[in-house]
PDB file of C-alpha atoms and ligand atoms in Angstrom:
ATOM      1  CA  UNK A   1     -73.685  -5.681 130.524  1.00  0.00           C
ATOM      2  CA  UNK A   2     -71.435  -7.322 127.965  1.00  0.00           C
ATOM      3  CA  UNK A   3     -74.217  -7.777 125.446  1.00  0.00           C
ATOM      4  CA  UNK A   4     -74.817  -4.046 125.358  1.00  0.00           C
ATOM      5  CA  UNK A   5     -71.168  -3.153 124.912  1.00  0.00           C
ATOM      6  CA  UNK A   6     -70.879  -5.577 122.025  1.00  0.00           C
ATOM      7  CA  UNK A   7     -73.492  -3.741 120.033  1.00  0.00           C
ATOM      8  CA  UNK A   8     -72.514  -0.182 120.762  1.00  0.00           C
ATOM      9  CA  UNK A   9     -72.425   1.717 117.518  1.00  0.00           C
ATOM     10  CA  UNK A  10     -74.509   4.045 115.429  1.00  0.00           C
ATOM     11  CA  UNK A  11     -77.291   5.414 117.577  1.00  0.00           C
ATOM     12  CA  UNK A  12     -75.952   3.415 120.483  1.00  0.00           C
ATOM     13  CA  UNK A  13     -72.717   5.337 120.774  1.00  0.00           C
ATOM     14  CA  UNK A  14     -74.573   8.561 120.302  1.00  0.00           C
ATOM     15  CA  UNK A  15     -77.145   7.794 122.947  1.00  0.00           C
ATOM     16  CA  UNK A  16     -74.682   6.782 125.580  1.00  0.00           C
ATOM     17  CA  UNK A  17     -71.945   9.298 125.089  1.00  0.00           C
ATOM     18  CA  UNK A  18     -73.614  12.206 123.277  1.00  0.00           C
ATOM     19  CA  UNK A  19     -70.843  12.130 120.736  1.00  0.00           C
ATOM     20  CA  UNK A  20     -71.371  14.367 117.737  1.00  0.00           C
ATOM     21  CA  UNK A  21     -72.732  12.510 114.755  1.00  0.00           C
ATOM     22  CA  UNK A  22     -69.557  13.023 112.760  1.00  0.00           C
ATOM     23  CA  UNK A  23     -67.745  10.634 115.089  1.00  0.00           C
ATOM     24  CA  UNK A  24     -70.300   7.877 114.803  1.00  0.00           C
ATOM     25  CA  UNK A  25     -70.551   5.161 112.200  1.00  0.00           C
ATOM     26  CA  UNK A  26     -73.803   5.450 110.251  1.00  0.00           C
ATOM     27  CA  UNK A  27     -75.297   1.979 110.067  1.00  0.00           C
ATOM     28  CA  UNK A  28     -77.956   2.213 107.392  1.00  0.00           C
ATOM     29  CA  UNK A  29     -78.751   3.898 104.121  1.00  0.00           C
ATOM     30  CA  UNK A  30     -81.906   5.300 105.689  1.00  0.00           C
ATOM     31  CA  UNK A  31     -79.887   7.404 108.084  1.00  0.00           C
ATOM     32  CA  UNK A  32     -77.491   8.487 105.388  1.00  0.00           C
ATOM     33  CA  UNK A  33     -80.394  10.028 103.492  1.00  0.00           C
ATOM     34  CA  UNK A  34     -81.788  11.835 106.517  1.00  0.00           C
ATOM     35  CA  UNK A  35     -81.702  15.532 107.157  1.00  0.00           C
ATOM     36  CA  UNK A  36     -78.386  17.063 108.231  1.00  0.00           C
ATOM     37  CA  UNK A  37     -79.812  17.886 111.644  1.00  0.00           C
ATOM     38  CA  UNK A  38     -80.382  14.232 112.404  1.00  0.00           C
ATOM     39  CA  UNK A  39     -78.466  12.949 115.351  1.00  0.00           C
ATOM     40  CA  UNK A  40     -76.756  16.185 116.279  1.00  0.00           C
ATOM     41  CA  UNK A  41     -78.610  16.263 119.577  1.00  0.00           C
ATOM     42  CA  UNK A  42     -78.464  13.459 122.104  1.00  0.00           C
ATOM     43  CA  UNK A  43     -81.436  11.931 123.869  1.00  0.00           C
ATOM     44  CA  UNK A  44     -82.262  12.459 127.528  1.00  0.00           C
ATOM     45  CA  UNK A  45     -80.973   9.793 129.855  1.00  0.00           C
ATOM     46  CA  UNK A  46     -82.858   6.601 128.961  1.00  0.00           C
ATOM     47  CA  UNK A  47     -85.557   5.372 131.302  1.00  0.00           C
ATOM     48  CA  UNK A  48     -88.180   2.645 131.359  1.00  0.00           C
ATOM     49  CA  UNK A  49     -91.630   4.181 131.721  1.00  0.00           C
ATOM     50  CA  UNK A  50     -94.265   1.663 132.724  1.00  0.00           C
ATOM     51  CA  UNK A  51     -96.463   3.700 135.014  1.00  0.00           C
ATOM     52  CA  UNK A  52     -96.997   7.215 136.239  1.00  0.00           C
ATOM     53  CA  UNK A  53     -96.733   8.213 139.839  1.00  0.00           C
ATOM     54  CA  UNK A  54     -99.019  11.191 139.831  1.00  0.00           C
ATOM     55  CA  UNK A  55    -102.412  12.044 141.208  1.00  0.00           C
ATOM     56  CA  UNK A  56    -102.807  14.726 138.588  1.00  0.00           C
ATOM     57  CA  UNK A  57    -105.356  14.107 135.852  1.00  0.00           C
ATOM     58  CA  UNK A  58    -103.092  13.765 132.851  1.00  0.00           C
ATOM     59  CA  UNK A  59    -103.409  11.434 129.889  1.00  0.00           C
ATOM     60  CA  UNK A  60    -100.951  10.505 127.166  1.00  0.00           C
ATOM     61  CA  UNK A  61    -102.570   9.158 124.002  1.00  0.00           C
ATOM     62  CA  UNK A  62    -100.303   6.679 122.226  1.00  0.00           C
ATOM     63  CA  UNK A  63    -100.837   5.174 118.763  1.00  0.00           C
ATOM     64  CA  UNK A  64     -98.933   2.037 117.773  1.00  0.00           C
ATOM     65  CA  UNK A  65     -98.119   0.084 114.608  1.00  0.00           C
ATOM     66  CA  UNK A  66     -98.570   2.821 111.993  1.00  0.00           C
ATOM     67  CA  UNK A  67     -98.305   4.888 110.044  1.00  0.00           C
ATOM     68  CA  UNK A  68    -101.312   3.837 108.014  1.00  0.00           C
ATOM     69  CA  UNK A  69    -102.443   5.266 104.705  1.00  0.00           C
ATOM     70  CA  UNK A  70    -106.043   4.582 105.718  1.00  0.00           C
ATOM     71  CA  UNK A  71    -106.062   5.898 109.278  1.00  0.00           C
ATOM     72  CA  UNK A  72    -103.202   8.270 110.101  1.00  0.00           C
ATOM     73  CA  UNK A  73    -104.675  11.249 108.276  1.00  0.00           C
ATOM     74  CA  UNK A  74    -107.981  10.993 110.114  1.00  0.00           C
ATOM     75  CA  UNK A  75    -106.247  10.642 113.478  1.00  0.00           C
ATOM     76  CA  UNK A  76    -104.087  13.687 112.752  1.00  0.00           C
ATOM     77  CA  UNK A  77    -107.120  15.753 111.772  1.00  0.00           C
ATOM     78  CA  UNK A  78    -108.924  14.858 114.996  1.00  0.00           C
ATOM     79  CA  UNK A  79    -105.881  15.658 117.118  1.00  0.00           C
ATOM     80  CA  UNK A  80    -105.513  18.999 115.342  1.00  0.00           C
ATOM     81  CA  UNK A  81    -109.219  19.805 115.757  1.00  0.00           C
ATOM     82  CA  UNK A  82    -109.034  19.025 119.474  1.00  0.00           C
ATOM     83  CA  UNK A  83    -105.632  20.705 119.895  1.00  0.00           C
ATOM     84  CA  UNK A  84    -104.192  17.539 121.441  1.00  0.00           C
ATOM     85  CA  UNK A  85    -100.610  16.325 121.088  1.00  0.00           C
ATOM     86  CA  UNK A  86    -100.082  12.568 121.162  1.00  0.00           C
ATOM     87  CA  UNK A  87     -97.264  10.043 120.829  1.00  0.00           C
ATOM     88  CA  UNK A  88     -96.861   7.662 117.872  1.00  0.00           C
ATOM     89  CA  UNK A  89     -94.851   4.426 118.057  1.00  0.00           C
ATOM     90  CA  UNK A  90     -94.209   3.284 114.505  1.00  0.00           C
ATOM     91  CA  UNK A  91     -92.632   0.172 113.062  1.00  0.00           C
ATOM     92  CA  UNK A  92     -89.627   0.630 110.832  1.00  0.00           C
ATOM     93  CA  UNK A  93     -91.373  -1.279 108.099  1.00  0.00           C
ATOM     94  CA  UNK A  94     -94.436   0.968 108.042  1.00  0.00           C
ATOM     95  CA  UNK A  95     -92.420   4.158 108.519  1.00  0.00           C
ATOM     96  CA  UNK A  96     -90.271   3.198 105.535  1.00  0.00           C
ATOM     97  CA  UNK A  97     -93.388   2.550 103.459  1.00  0.00           C
ATOM     98  CA  UNK A  98     -94.962   5.912 104.384  1.00  0.00           C
ATOM     99  CA  UNK A  99     -92.218   8.440 105.177  1.00  0.00           C
ATOM    100  CA  UNK A 100     -94.566  11.245 104.153  1.00  0.00           C
ATOM    101  CA  UNK A 101     -96.977  10.320 106.942  1.00  0.00           C
ATOM    102  CA  UNK A 102     -94.152  10.140 109.470  1.00  0.00           C
ATOM    103  CA  UNK A 103     -93.099  13.617 108.390  1.00  0.00           C
ATOM    104  CA  UNK A 104     -96.689  14.859 108.800  1.00  0.00           C
ATOM    105  CA  UNK A 105     -96.862  13.458 112.305  1.00  0.00           C
ATOM    106  CA  UNK A 106     -93.565  15.105 113.202  1.00  0.00           C
ATOM    107  CA  UNK A 107     -94.553  18.412 111.617  1.00  0.00           C
ATOM    108  CA  UNK A 108     -97.751  18.468 113.671  1.00  0.00           C
ATOM    109  CA  UNK A 109     -95.676  18.378 116.849  1.00  0.00           C
ATOM    110  CA  UNK A 110     -96.512  14.889 118.022  1.00  0.00           C
ATOM    111  CA  UNK A 111     -93.919  12.826 119.853  1.00  0.00           C
ATOM    112  CA  UNK A 112     -92.483   9.905 117.913  1.00  0.00           C
ATOM    113  CA  UNK A 113     -91.011   6.599 118.932  1.00  0.00           C
ATOM    114  CA  UNK A 114     -89.992   3.384 117.225  1.00  0.00           C
ATOM    115  CA  UNK A 115     -91.792   0.067 117.643  1.00  0.00           C
ATOM    116  CA  UNK A 116     -89.324  -2.502 116.250  1.00  0.00           C
ATOM    117  CA  UNK A 117     -88.780  -3.187 112.563  1.00  0.00           C
ATOM    118  CA  UNK A 118     -91.630  -5.659 111.939  1.00  0.00           C
ATOM    119  CA  UNK A 119     -93.174  -6.382 115.328  1.00  0.00           C
ATOM    120  CA  UNK A 120     -91.650  -9.614 116.644  1.00  0.00           C
ATOM    121  CA  UNK A 121     -91.652 -10.594 120.318  1.00  0.00           C
ATOM    122  CA  UNK A 122     -88.364  -9.064 121.441  1.00  0.00           C
ATOM    123  CA  UNK A 123     -88.334 -11.237 124.560  1.00  0.00           C
ATOM    124  CA  UNK A 124     -87.877 -14.275 122.289  1.00  0.00           C
ATOM    125  CA  UNK A 125     -84.920 -12.881 120.341  1.00  0.00           C
ATOM    126  CA  UNK A 126     -81.175 -12.955 120.878  1.00  0.00           C
ATOM    127  CA  UNK A 127     -79.442  -9.735 121.912  1.00  0.00           C
ATOM    128  CA  UNK A 128     -78.121  -9.318 118.362  1.00  0.00           C
ATOM    129  CA  UNK A 129     -81.606  -9.755 116.925  1.00  0.00           C
ATOM    130  CA  UNK A 130     -83.092  -7.301 119.424  1.00  0.00           C
ATOM    131  CA  UNK A 131     -80.471  -4.734 118.545  1.00  0.00           C
ATOM    132  CA  UNK A 132     -81.098  -5.234 114.840  1.00  0.00           C
ATOM    133  CA  UNK A 133     -84.865  -4.842 115.239  1.00  0.00           C
ATOM    134  CA  UNK A 134     -84.673  -1.769 117.441  1.00  0.00           C
ATOM    135  CA  UNK A 135     -81.786  -0.068 115.666  1.00  0.00           C
ATOM    136  CA  UNK A 136     -83.170  -0.518 112.150  1.00  0.00           C
ATOM    137  CA  UNK A 137     -86.581   0.727 113.227  1.00  0.00           C
ATOM    138  CA  UNK A 138     -85.198   3.686 115.128  1.00  0.00           C
ATOM    139  CA  UNK A 139     -82.992   4.672 112.221  1.00  0.00           C
ATOM    140  CA  UNK A 140     -85.854   4.401 109.727  1.00  0.00           C
ATOM    141  CA  UNK A 141     -88.345   6.310 111.869  1.00  0.00           C
ATOM    142  CA  UNK A 142     -85.741   8.956 112.714  1.00  0.00           C
ATOM    143  CA  UNK A 143     -84.830   9.383 109.058  1.00  0.00           C
ATOM    144  CA  UNK A 144     -88.460   9.789 108.015  1.00  0.00           C
ATOM    145  CA  UNK A 145     -89.207  12.172 110.885  1.00  0.00           C
ATOM    146  CA  UNK A 146     -86.067  14.195 110.291  1.00  0.00           C
ATOM    147  CA  UNK A 147     -85.296  14.146 113.965  1.00  0.00           C
ATOM    148  CA  UNK A 148     -83.615  11.825 116.389  1.00  0.00           C
ATOM    149  CA  UNK A 149     -86.086   9.406 117.960  1.00  0.00           C
ATOM    150  CA  UNK A 150     -85.541   8.922 121.687  1.00  0.00           C
ATOM    151  CA  UNK A 151     -88.555   6.744 122.548  1.00  0.00           C
ATOM    152  CA  UNK A 152     -89.357   3.104 121.828  1.00  0.00           C
ATOM    153  CA  UNK A 153     -92.150   0.740 122.722  1.00  0.00           C
ATOM    154  CA  UNK A 154     -91.477  -3.002 122.528  1.00  0.00           C
ATOM    155  CA  UNK A 155     -94.068  -4.924 120.468  1.00  0.00           C
ATOM    156  CA  UNK A 156     -96.886  -6.286 122.647  1.00  0.00           C
ATOM    157  CA  UNK A 157     -95.310  -4.351 125.518  1.00  0.00           C
ATOM    158  CA  UNK A 158     -93.141  -7.398 126.083  1.00  0.00           C
ATOM    159  CA  UNK A 159     -89.830  -6.283 127.423  1.00  0.00           C
ATOM    160  CA  UNK A 160     -87.075  -7.719 129.568  1.00  0.00           C
ATOM    161  CA  UNK A 161     -84.240  -6.115 131.498  1.00  0.00           C
ATOM    162  CA  UNK A 162     -82.046  -7.036 128.522  1.00  0.00           C
ATOM    163  CA  UNK A 163     -84.388  -5.382 126.000  1.00  0.00           C
ATOM    164  CA  UNK A 164     -84.534  -2.280 128.206  1.00  0.00           C
ATOM    165  CA  UNK A 165     -80.741  -2.229 128.492  1.00  0.00           C
ATOM    166  CA  UNK A 166     -80.149  -2.725 124.772  1.00  0.00           C
ATOM    167  CA  UNK A 167     -82.669   0.001 124.008  1.00  0.00           C
ATOM    168  CA  UNK A 168     -81.088   2.305 126.564  1.00  0.00           C
ATOM    169  CA  UNK A 169     -77.712   1.730 124.941  1.00  0.00           C
ATOM    170  CA  UNK A 170     -79.261   3.222 121.811  1.00  0.00           C
ATOM    171  CA  UNK A 171     -80.436   6.239 123.780  1.00  0.00           C
ATOM    172  CA  UNK A 172     -84.023   5.006 123.868  1.00  0.00           C
ATOM    173  CA  UNK A 173     -86.470   5.375 126.716  1.00  0.00           C
ATOM    174  CA  UNK A 174     -88.903   2.452 126.635  1.00  0.00           C
ATOM    175  CA  UNK A 175     -92.562   3.214 127.192  1.00  0.00           C
ATOM    176  CA  UNK A 176     -95.364   0.950 128.345  1.00  0.00           C
ATOM    177  CA  UNK A 177     -98.987   1.854 129.059  1.00  0.00           C
ATOM    178  CA  UNK A 178    -101.439   1.929 131.930  1.00  0.00           C
ATOM    179  CA  UNK A 179    -104.715   1.368 130.076  1.00  0.00           C
ATOM    180  CA  UNK A 180    -105.370  -1.008 127.185  1.00  0.00           C
ATOM    181  CA  UNK A 181    -108.874  -0.815 125.682  1.00  0.00           C
ATOM    182  CA  UNK A 182    -107.927  -3.531 123.161  1.00  0.00           C
ATOM    183  CA  UNK A 183    -108.835  -1.682 120.007  1.00  0.00           C
ATOM    184  CA  UNK A 184    -107.005  -4.441 118.102  1.00  0.00           C
ATOM    185  CA  UNK A 185    -110.006  -6.685 118.757  1.00  0.00           C
ATOM    186  CA  UNK A 186    -111.915  -4.342 116.431  1.00  0.00           C
ATOM    187  CA  UNK A 187    -114.695  -3.285 118.794  1.00  0.00           C
ATOM    188  CA  UNK A 188    -117.398  -0.870 117.727  1.00  0.00           C
ATOM    189  CA  UNK A 189    -116.451   2.795 118.161  1.00  0.00           C
ATOM    190  CA  UNK A 190    -118.994   3.021 120.985  1.00  0.00           C
ATOM    191  CA  UNK A 191    -117.470   0.054 122.811  1.00  0.00           C
ATOM    192  CA  UNK A 192    -113.953   1.393 122.322  1.00  0.00           C
ATOM    193  CA  UNK A 193    -114.943   4.805 123.674  1.00  0.00           C
ATOM    194  CA  UNK A 194    -116.462   3.130 126.722  1.00  0.00           C
ATOM    195  CA  UNK A 195    -113.375   0.978 127.317  1.00  0.00           C
ATOM    196  CA  UNK A 196    -111.028   3.956 126.868  1.00  0.00           C
ATOM    197  CA  UNK A 197    -112.749   6.169 129.434  1.00  0.00           C
ATOM    198  CA  UNK A 198    -110.761   7.521 132.393  1.00  0.00           C
ATOM    199  CA  UNK A 199    -110.403   5.289 135.434  1.00  0.00           C
ATOM    200  CA  UNK A 200    -111.333   7.120 138.588  1.00  0.00           C
ATOM    201  CA  UNK A 201    -108.796   5.223 140.699  1.00  0.00           C
ATOM    202  CA  UNK A 202    -105.845   5.853 138.402  1.00  0.00           C
ATOM    203  CA  UNK A 203    -105.887   9.458 137.257  1.00  0.00           C
ATOM    204  CA  UNK A 204    -102.587   9.554 135.355  1.00  0.00           C
ATOM    205  CA  UNK A 205    -103.013   7.490 132.212  1.00  0.00           C
ATOM    206  CA  UNK A 206    -101.004   6.236 129.266  1.00  0.00           C
ATOM    207  CA  UNK A 207    -103.689   5.021 126.859  1.00  0.00           C
ATOM    208  CA  UNK A 208    -102.719   2.338 124.325  1.00  0.00           C
ATOM    209  CA  UNK A 209    -104.333   2.709 120.918  1.00  0.00           C
ATOM    210  CA  UNK A 210    -103.462   1.363 117.475  1.00  0.00           C
ATOM    211  CA  UNK A 211    -103.749   2.386 113.871  1.00  0.00           C
ATOM    212  CA  UNK A 212    -105.561  -0.819 113.007  1.00  0.00           C
ATOM    213  CA  UNK A 213    -108.313  -3.037 114.338  1.00  0.00           C
ATOM    214  CA  UNK A 214    -106.718  -6.414 113.729  1.00  0.00           C
ATOM    215  CA  UNK A 215    -104.951  -8.874 115.956  1.00  0.00           C
ATOM    216  CA  UNK A 216    -102.194  -9.083 113.361  1.00  0.00           C
ATOM    217  CA  UNK A 217    -100.044  -6.025 114.017  1.00  0.00           C
ATOM    218  CA  UNK A 218     -98.712  -6.186 110.474  1.00  0.00           C
ATOM    219  CA  UNK A 219    -102.110  -5.099 109.254  1.00  0.00           C
ATOM    220  CA  UNK A 220    -103.053  -1.483 109.033  1.00  0.00           C
ATOM    221  CA  UNK A 221    -106.411  -0.261 107.898  1.00  0.00           C
ATOM    222  CA  UNK A 222    -109.781   1.026 108.956  1.00  0.00           C
ATOM    223  CA  UNK A 223    -110.601   0.527 112.597  1.00  0.00           C
ATOM    224  CA  UNK A 224    -112.785   1.791 115.377  1.00  0.00           C
ATOM    225  CA  UNK A 225    -109.920   3.845 116.752  1.00  0.00           C
ATOM    226  CA  UNK A 226    -110.075   6.789 114.398  1.00  0.00           C
ATOM    227  CA  UNK A 227    -113.867   6.883 114.603  1.00  0.00           C
ATOM    228  CA  UNK A 228    -113.893   6.716 118.399  1.00  0.00           C
ATOM    229  CA  UNK A 229    -111.075   9.201 118.964  1.00  0.00           C
ATOM    230  CA  UNK A 230    -113.127  12.427 119.121  1.00  0.00           C
ATOM    231  CA  UNK A 231    -115.370  10.927 121.796  1.00  0.00           C
ATOM    232  CA  UNK A 232    -112.425   9.494 123.728  1.00  0.00           C
ATOM    233  CA  UNK A 233    -110.781  12.927 123.842  1.00  0.00           C
ATOM    234  CA  UNK A 234    -114.062  14.584 124.858  1.00  0.00           C
ATOM    235  CA  UNK A 235    -114.497  12.138 127.744  1.00  0.00           C
ATOM    236  CA  UNK A 236    -111.070  12.978 129.167  1.00  0.00           C
ATOM    237  CA  UNK A 237    -111.604  16.719 128.680  1.00  0.00           C
ATOM    238  CA  UNK A 238    -114.977  16.492 130.434  1.00  0.00           C
ATOM    239  CA  UNK A 239    -113.255  15.078 133.509  1.00  0.00           C
ATOM    240  CA  UNK A 240    -110.626  17.788 133.600  1.00  0.00           C
ATOM    241  CA  UNK A 241    -107.741  15.845 132.126  1.00  0.00           C
ATOM    242  CA  UNK A 242    -104.730  17.516 130.569  1.00  0.00           C
ATOM    243  CA  UNK A 243    -103.229  15.873 127.504  1.00  0.00           C
ATOM    244  CA  UNK A 244     -99.481  15.298 127.660  1.00  0.00           C
ATOM    245  CA  UNK A 245     -96.835  13.429 125.708  1.00  0.00           C
ATOM    246  CA  UNK A 246     -94.698  10.744 127.243  1.00  0.00           C
ATOM    247  CA  UNK A 247     -91.693  12.956 126.593  1.00  0.00           C
ATOM    248  CA  UNK A 248     -92.790  15.504 129.165  1.00  0.00           C
ATOM    249  CA  UNK A 249     -93.580  15.623 132.838  1.00  0.00           C
ATOM    250  CA  UNK A 250     -94.897  13.846 134.827  1.00  0.00           C
ATOM    251  CA  UNK A 251     -93.246  10.981 133.005  1.00  0.00           C
ATOM    252  CA  UNK A 252     -89.794  12.071 134.085  1.00  0.00           C
ATOM    253  CA  UNK A 253     -89.955   9.771 137.078  1.00  0.00           C
ATOM    254  CA  UNK A 254     -89.463   6.496 135.205  1.00  0.00           C
ATOM    255  CA  UNK A 255     -86.824   4.251 136.668  1.00  0.00           C
ATOM    256  CA  UNK A 256     -83.371   4.437 135.097  1.00  0.00           C
ATOM    257  CA  UNK A 257     -82.639   1.732 132.550  1.00  0.00           C
ATOM    258  CA  UNK A 258     -78.910   1.700 133.105  1.00  0.00           C
TER     259      UNK A 258
HETATM  260 ZN1   ZN B   1     -97.675  -2.987 118.220  1.00  0.00          ZN
END
């Protein structure tokens, strides 16, 4: 994988070799301003998680494209009220604009991943461009969260073996989804709740949600998602589901990326 070796550095060297941060070149100002604890702990071995092989009723709620000044607070309050931990995949651009919200998400115990710098199709980019997008985003999100980010979701879920490998070289496990209720088409909260309900034939679920209701992922703002979330959670609880994060079991069975 020559392309991967050519871009080893920063998080990449750390993710692959677990070297202490003092031995690793720091690529951006965002990382330089992060907490001292940042990067002192390596990530688990990178994987590509696209499905869950489990018959257990578990669901991982995932929220993409934030954080959002209009929506994140409401989502966090609902998750706290329901005592549910979720996973947030944030763009570097939005995380840099709202580091306080990233810190709130981290402080509440939710899992955090990066979602590229500004949401291009990674499958259309050169290896150098992919690395730039993923590394800048991961550094920015990590800096704002005050902890090393070990998860990433490619924009639009569009990945390639090369994107997976480049991400893995940065220590990142890539995460897909199993259920997409298309909240970005701005449905009514009632429609979104209906489309998010558990599927009886596929008990283990990674549910894709967003912090906006627009087709343009650059937009953040009011959407059906925050309004529908309490009902979505209630529907899963009513069917005996357990809420999990993609960092925990049963997601440990993803195929190796390297
Ligand atoms: Zn997205």
